[in-house]
Tab-separated table of C-alpha atoms in Angstrom:
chain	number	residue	atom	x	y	z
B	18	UNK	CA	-50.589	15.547	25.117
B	19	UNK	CA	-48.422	12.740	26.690
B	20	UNK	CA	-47.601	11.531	23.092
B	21	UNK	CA	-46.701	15.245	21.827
B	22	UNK	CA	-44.148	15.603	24.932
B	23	UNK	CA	-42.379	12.136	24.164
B	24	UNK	CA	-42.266	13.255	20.579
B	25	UNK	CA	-40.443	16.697	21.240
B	26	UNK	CA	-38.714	14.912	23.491
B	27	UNK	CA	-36.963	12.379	21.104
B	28	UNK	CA	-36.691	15.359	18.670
B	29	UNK	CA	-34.476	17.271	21.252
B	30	UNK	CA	-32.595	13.798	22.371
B	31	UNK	CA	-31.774	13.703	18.331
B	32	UNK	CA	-30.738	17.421	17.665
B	33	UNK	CA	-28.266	16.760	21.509
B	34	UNK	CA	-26.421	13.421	19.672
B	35	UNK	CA	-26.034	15.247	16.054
B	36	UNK	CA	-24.867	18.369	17.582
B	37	UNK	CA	-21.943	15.888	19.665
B	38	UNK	CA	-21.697	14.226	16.664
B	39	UNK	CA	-20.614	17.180	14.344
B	40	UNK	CA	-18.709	18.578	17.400
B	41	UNK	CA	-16.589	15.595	17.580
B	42	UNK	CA	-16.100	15.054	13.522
B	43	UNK	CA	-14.631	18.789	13.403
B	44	UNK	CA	-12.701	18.328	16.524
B	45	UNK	CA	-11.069	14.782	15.017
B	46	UNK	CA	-10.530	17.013	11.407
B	47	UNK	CA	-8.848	19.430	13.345
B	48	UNK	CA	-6.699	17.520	15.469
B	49	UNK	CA	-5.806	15.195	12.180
B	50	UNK	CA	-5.194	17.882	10.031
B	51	UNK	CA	-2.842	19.696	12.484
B	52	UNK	CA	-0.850	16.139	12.930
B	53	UNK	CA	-0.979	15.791	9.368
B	54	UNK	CA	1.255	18.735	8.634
B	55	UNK	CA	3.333	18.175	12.343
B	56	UNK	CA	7.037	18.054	11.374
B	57	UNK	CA	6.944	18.416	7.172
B	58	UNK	CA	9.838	20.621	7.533
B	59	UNK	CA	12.492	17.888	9.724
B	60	UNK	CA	15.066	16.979	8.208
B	61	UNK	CA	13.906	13.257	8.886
B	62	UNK	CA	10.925	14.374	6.496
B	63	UNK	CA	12.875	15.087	3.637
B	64	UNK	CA	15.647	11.996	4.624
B	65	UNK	CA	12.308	9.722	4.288
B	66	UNK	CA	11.264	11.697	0.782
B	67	UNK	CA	14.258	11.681	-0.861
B	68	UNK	CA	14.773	7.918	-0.093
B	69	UNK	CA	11.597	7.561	-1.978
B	70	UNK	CA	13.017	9.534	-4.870
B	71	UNK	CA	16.297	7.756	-5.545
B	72	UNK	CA	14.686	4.381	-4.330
B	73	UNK	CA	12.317	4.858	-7.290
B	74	UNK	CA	14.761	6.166	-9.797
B	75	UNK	CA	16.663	2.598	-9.480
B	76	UNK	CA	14.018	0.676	-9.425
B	77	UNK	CA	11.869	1.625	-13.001
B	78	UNK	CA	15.908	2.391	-14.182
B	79	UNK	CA	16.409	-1.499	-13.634
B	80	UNK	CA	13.062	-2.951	-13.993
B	81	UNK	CA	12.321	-1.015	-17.324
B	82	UNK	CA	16.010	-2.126	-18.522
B	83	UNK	CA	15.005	-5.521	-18.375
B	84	UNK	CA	12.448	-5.014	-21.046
B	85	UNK	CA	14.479	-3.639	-23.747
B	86	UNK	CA	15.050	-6.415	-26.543
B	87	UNK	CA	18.938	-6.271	-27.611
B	88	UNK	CA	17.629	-8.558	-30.519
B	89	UNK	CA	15.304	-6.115	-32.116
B	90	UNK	CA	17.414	-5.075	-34.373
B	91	UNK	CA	17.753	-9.044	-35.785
B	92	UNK	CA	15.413	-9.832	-38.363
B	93	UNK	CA	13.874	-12.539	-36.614
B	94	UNK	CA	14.107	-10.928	-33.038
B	95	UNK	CA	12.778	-13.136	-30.087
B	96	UNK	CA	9.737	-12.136	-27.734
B	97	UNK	CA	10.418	-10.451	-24.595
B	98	UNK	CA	11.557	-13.119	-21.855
B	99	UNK	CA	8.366	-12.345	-19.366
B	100	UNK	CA	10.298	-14.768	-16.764
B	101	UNK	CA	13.573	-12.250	-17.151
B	102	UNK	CA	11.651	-8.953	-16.978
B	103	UNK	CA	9.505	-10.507	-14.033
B	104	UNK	CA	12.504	-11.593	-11.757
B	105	UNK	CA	13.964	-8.393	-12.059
B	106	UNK	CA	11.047	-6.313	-11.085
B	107	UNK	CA	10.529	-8.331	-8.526
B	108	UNK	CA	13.959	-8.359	-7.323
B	109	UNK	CA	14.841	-4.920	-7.927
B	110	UNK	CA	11.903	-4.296	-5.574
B	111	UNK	CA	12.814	-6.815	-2.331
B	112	UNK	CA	16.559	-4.886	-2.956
B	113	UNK	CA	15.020	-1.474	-2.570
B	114	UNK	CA	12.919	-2.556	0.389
B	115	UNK	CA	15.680	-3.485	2.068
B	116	UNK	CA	18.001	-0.697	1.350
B	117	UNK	CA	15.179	2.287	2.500
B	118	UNK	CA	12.485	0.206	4.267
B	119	UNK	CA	14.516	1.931	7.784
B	120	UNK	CA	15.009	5.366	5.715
B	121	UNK	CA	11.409	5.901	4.317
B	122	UNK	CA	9.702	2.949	4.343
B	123	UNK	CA	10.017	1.840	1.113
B	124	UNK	CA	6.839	2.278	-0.885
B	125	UNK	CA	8.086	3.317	-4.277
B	126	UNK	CA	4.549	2.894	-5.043
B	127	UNK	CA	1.322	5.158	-5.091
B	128	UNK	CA	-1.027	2.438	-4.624
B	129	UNK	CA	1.025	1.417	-1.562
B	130	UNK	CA	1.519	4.875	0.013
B	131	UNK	CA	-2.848	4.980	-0.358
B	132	UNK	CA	-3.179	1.889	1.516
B	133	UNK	CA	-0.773	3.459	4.033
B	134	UNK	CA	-3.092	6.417	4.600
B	135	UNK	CA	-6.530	4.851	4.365
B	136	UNK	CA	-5.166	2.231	7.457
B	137	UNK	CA	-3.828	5.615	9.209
B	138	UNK	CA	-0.263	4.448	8.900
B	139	UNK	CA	0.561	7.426	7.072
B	140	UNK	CA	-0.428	11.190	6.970
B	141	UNK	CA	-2.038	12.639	3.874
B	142	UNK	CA	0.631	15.437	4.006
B	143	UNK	CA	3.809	12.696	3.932
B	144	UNK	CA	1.857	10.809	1.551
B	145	UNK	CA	1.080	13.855	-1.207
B	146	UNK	CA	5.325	14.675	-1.118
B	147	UNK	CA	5.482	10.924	-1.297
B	148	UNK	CA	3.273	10.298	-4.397
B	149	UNK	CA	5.381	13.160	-5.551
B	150	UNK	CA	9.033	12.136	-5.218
B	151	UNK	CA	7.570	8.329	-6.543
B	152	UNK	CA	6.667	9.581	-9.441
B	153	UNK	CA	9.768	12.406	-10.165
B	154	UNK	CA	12.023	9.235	-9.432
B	155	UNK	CA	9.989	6.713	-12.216
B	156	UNK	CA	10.631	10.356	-15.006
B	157	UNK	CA	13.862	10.178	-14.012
B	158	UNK	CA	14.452	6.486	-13.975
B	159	UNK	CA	12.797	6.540	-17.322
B	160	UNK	CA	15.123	9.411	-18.564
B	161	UNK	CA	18.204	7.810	-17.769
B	162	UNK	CA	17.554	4.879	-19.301
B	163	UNK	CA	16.008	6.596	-22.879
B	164	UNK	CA	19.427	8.302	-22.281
B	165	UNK	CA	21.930	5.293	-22.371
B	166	UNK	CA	19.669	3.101	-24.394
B	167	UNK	CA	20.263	3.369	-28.483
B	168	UNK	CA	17.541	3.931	-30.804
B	169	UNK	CA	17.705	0.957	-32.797
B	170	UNK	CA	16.567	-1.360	-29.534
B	171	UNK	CA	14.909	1.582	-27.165
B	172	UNK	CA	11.083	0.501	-28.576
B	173	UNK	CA	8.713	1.401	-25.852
B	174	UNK	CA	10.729	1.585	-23.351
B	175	UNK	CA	8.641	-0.536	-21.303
B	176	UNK	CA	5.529	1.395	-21.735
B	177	UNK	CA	2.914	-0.859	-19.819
B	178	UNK	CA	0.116	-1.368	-22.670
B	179	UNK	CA	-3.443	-3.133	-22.726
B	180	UNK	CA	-3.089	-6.253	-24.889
B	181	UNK	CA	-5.265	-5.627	-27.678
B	182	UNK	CA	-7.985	-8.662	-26.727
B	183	UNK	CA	-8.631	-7.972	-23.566
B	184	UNK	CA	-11.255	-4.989	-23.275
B	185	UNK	CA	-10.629	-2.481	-20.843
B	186	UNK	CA	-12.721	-3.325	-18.216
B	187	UNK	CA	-11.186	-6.705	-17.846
B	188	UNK	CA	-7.669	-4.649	-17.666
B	189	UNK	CA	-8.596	-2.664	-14.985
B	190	UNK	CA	-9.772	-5.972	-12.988
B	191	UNK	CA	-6.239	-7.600	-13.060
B	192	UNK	CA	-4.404	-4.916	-12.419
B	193	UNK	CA	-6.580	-4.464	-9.036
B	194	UNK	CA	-6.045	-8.168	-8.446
B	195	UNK	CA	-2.303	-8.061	-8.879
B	196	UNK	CA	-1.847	-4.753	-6.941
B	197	UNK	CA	-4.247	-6.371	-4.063
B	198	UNK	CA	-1.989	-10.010	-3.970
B	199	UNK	CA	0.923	-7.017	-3.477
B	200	UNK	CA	-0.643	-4.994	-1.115
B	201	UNK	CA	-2.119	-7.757	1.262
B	202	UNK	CA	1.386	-9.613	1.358
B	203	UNK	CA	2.980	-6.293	2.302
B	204	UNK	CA	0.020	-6.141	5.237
B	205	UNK	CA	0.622	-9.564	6.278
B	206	UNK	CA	4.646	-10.037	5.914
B	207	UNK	CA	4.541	-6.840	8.010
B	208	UNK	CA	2.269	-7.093	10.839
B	209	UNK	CA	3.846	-6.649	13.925
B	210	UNK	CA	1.437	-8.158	15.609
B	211	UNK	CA	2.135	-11.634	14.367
B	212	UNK	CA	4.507	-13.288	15.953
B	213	UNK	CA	4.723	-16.779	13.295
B	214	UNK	CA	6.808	-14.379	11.124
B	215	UNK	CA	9.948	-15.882	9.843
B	216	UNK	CA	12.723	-14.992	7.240
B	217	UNK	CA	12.706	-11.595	4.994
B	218	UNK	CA	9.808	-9.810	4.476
B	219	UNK	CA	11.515	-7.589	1.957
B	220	UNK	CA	11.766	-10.874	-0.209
B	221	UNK	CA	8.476	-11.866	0.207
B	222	UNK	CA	7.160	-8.535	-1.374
B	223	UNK	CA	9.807	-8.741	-4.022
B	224	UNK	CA	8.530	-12.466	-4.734
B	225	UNK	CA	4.544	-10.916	-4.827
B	226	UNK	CA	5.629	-8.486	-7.430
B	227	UNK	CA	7.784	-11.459	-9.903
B	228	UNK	CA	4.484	-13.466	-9.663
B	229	UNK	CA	1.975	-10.548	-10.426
B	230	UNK	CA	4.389	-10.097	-13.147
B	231	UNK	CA	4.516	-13.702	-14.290
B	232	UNK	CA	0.563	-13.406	-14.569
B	233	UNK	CA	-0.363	-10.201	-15.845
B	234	UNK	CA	2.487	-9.753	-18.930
B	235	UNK	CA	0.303	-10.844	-20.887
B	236	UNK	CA	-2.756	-8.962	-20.241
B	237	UNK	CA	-1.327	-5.558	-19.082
B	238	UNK	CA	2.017	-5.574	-18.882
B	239	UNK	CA	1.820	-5.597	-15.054
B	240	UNK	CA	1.819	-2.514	-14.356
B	241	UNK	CA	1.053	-2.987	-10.218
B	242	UNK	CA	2.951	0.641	-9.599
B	243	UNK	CA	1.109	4.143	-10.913
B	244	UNK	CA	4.703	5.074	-10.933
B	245	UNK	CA	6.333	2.619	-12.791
B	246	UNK	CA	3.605	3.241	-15.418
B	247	UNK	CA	3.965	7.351	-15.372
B	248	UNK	CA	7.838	7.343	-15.760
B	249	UNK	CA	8.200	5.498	-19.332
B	250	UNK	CA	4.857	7.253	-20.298
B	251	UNK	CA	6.200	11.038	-19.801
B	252	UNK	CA	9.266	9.932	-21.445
B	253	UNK	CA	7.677	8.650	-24.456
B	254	UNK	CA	4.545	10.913	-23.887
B	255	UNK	CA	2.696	7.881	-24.313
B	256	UNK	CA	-0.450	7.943	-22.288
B	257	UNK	CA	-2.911	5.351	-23.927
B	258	UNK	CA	-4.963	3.806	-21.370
B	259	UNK	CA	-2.980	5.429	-18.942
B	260	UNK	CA	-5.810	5.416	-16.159
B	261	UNK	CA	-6.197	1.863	-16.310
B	262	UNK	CA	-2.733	1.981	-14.310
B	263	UNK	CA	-3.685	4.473	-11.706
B	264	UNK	CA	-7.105	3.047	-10.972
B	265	UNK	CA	-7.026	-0.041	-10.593
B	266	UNK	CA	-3.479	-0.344	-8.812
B	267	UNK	CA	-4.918	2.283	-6.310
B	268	UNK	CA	-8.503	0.400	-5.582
B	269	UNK	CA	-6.577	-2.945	-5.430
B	270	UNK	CA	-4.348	-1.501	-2.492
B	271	UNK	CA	-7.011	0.073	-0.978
B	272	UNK	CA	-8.919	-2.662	-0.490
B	273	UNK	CA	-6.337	-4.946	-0.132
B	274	UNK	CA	-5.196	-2.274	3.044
B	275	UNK	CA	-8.936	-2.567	4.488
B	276	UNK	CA	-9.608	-6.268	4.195
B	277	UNK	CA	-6.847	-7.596	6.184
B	278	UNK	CA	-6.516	-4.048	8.822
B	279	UNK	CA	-10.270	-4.046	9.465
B	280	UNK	CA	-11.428	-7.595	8.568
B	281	UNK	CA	-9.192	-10.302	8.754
B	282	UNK	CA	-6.484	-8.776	11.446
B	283	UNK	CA	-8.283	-5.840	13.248
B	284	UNK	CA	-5.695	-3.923	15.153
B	285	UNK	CA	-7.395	-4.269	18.731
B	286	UNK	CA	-6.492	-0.387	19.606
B	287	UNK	CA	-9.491	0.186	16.825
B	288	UNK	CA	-11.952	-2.089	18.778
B	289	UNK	CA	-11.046	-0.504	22.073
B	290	UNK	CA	-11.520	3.283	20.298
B	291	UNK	CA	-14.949	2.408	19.500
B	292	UNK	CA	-15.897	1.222	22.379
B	293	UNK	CA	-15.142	4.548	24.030
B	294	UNK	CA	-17.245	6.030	21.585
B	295	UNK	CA	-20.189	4.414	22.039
B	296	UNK	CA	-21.192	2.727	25.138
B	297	UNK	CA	-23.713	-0.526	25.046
B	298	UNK	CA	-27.233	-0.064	27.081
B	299	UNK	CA	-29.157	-2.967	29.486
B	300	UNK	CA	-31.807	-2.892	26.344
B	301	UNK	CA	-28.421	-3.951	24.029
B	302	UNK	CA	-28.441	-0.753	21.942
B	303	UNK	CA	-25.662	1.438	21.675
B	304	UNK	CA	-25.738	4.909	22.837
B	305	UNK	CA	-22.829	7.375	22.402
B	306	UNK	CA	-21.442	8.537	25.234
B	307	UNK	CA	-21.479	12.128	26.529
B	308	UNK	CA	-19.292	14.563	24.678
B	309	UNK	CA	-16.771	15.288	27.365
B	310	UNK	CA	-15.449	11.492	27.016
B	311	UNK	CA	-15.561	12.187	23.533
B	312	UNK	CA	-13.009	15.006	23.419
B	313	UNK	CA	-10.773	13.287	26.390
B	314	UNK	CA	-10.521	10.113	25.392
B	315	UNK	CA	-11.924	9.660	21.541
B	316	UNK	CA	-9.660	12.537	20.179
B	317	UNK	CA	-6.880	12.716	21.964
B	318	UNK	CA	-6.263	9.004	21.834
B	319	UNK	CA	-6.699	9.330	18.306
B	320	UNK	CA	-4.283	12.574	18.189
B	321	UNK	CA	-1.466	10.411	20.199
B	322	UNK	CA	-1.942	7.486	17.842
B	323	UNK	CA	-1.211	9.398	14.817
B	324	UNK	CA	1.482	11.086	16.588
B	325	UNK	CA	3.369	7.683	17.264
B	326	UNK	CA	3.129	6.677	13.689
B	327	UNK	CA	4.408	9.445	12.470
B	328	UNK	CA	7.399	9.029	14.538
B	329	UNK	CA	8.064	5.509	13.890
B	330	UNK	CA	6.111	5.202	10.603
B	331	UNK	CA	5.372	1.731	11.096
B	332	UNK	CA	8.183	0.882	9.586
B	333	UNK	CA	11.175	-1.075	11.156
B	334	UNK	CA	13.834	-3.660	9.974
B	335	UNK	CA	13.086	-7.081	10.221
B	336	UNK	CA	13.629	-7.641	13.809
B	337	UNK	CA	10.237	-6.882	14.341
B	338	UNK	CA	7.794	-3.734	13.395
B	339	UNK	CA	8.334	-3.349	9.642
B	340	UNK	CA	6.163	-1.971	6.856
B	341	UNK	CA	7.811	-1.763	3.757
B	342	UNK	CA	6.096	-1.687	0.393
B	343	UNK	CA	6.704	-1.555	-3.178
């Protein structure tokens, strides 16, 4: 009898915490999804999208105009000059940082913008117009340059293509270890909570994109950007292996974005959310605590958080709070 009562007993103790639990989950959906869509039609919204627009439009524009070959037309033409195209992506990039890191915060990058939202740095809303405008600016980029280029040296246009000997699986592997070299330097350059930081953080990006350039040329063409790959690839309508430069830039940011937020440099607020989730018993499990602290201090801290970076983004100059991306 005693041994049917305990059992009902931790039956009804389950069915109490997985009722809270689903309680809280749709409250936190809630309150994120109505922060999500909080101020989409500001006119610091569409300041912040735009910048991404015309901030990509220069940069495939002058990165893809480094790979044309003005010799093609020779009949011995040279091979592209990887150390030329690779300096100019790279600085093209640590230029455009700089010039809308304060406007939008200079992704001009889908894999970037996903490490933004997966850290909650970034709302899914801002982040869909974002992926957007990126990759509007790279057709546009790309258009301009098909435009003013003549046909006799156009070629690809700086299609990023899968060299022939390496299989398609190894592809996918660099260009998620280039994107996560770019992704983590972003995270570190940018961490306001470092205080060691020193010079431009703008140019360190721009220098992580020139080396994954100087190493992955040869296998993919360094692609590192969705974007940067999409633009010459409408143009041309030249998709071949074209998800080889959305997947594996995305998964390299994204786990470049979780290793050093929730690994190697926890933000502290995270630690001290959790803890007023669940609450540590004399036996030394944990327990979560009742729902009313849920809803007062889980979800409402968590509302206020996201509320604060979407005002400030997370993105400052260099005096101190910056994230910029590529």
């Amino acid at each position: 009898m005693n041994e049917n009562n305990s059992l009902h007993a931790t039956e009804a103790d389950g069915n109490r915490t997985h009722r809270y639990f689903c309680r809280f989950l749709s409250c936190c959906i809630s309150q994120n999804i109505m922060v999500a869509f909080k101020g989409i039609w500001t006119k610091e919204f569409w300041r912040a999208v735009s910048g991404e627009y015309l901030a990509s439009v220069i940069f495939v524009l002058l990165g893809l105009g480094s790979t044309i070959n003005w010799a093609a037309g020779e009949e011995k033409p040279p091979p592209a000059d990887l150390v030329l195209i690779s300096l100019c992506f790279g600085l093209s990039i640590a230029t455009m940082v700089q010039c809308f890191g304060h406007i939008s915060g200079g992704h001009i990058n889908p894999a970037v913008t996903a490490a933004m939202v997966v850290t909650r740095k970034l709302s899914l809303a801002k982040a869909l117009f974002y992926v957007a405008a990126q990759c509007l600016g790279a057709i546009t980029g790309a258009g301009i340059l098909y435009l003013v280029t003549p046909d006799t040296v156009r070629g690809s246009l700086g299609v990023t293509k899968v060299n022939t000997n390496v299989a398609l699986g190894n592809a996918l592997l660099v260009e998620l270890l280039i994107t996560f070299e770019l992704v983590f330097t972003i995270f570190a350059t940018c961490d306001s909570k470092r205080t060691d930081l020193s010079g431009s953080p703008s140019l360190a990006i721009g220098l992580a994109v020139a080396i994954g350039h100087l190493f992955g040329i040869p296998y993919t063409g360094a692609s590192m950007n969705p974007a940067r790959s999409f633009g010459p690839a409408v143009v041309t309508l030249n998709f071949e292996n074209h998800w080889v430069y959305w997947l594996g830039p995305i998964l390299g940011g994204l786990l470049a974005a979780g290793f050093y937020e929730y690994l190697y440099c926890p933000d502290p607020e995270i630690k001290k959310r959790m803890q007023q989730i669940f609450k540590k018993t004399p036996s030394g499990t944990y327990k979560e605590v009742e729902t009313e602290d849920l809803g007062v201090k889980s979800v409402s801290g968590h509302n206020i958080d996201l509320e604060k970076a979407e005002k400030k983004e997370l993105f400052h100059d260099s005096t101190g709070e910056v994230l910029s991306s590529v």
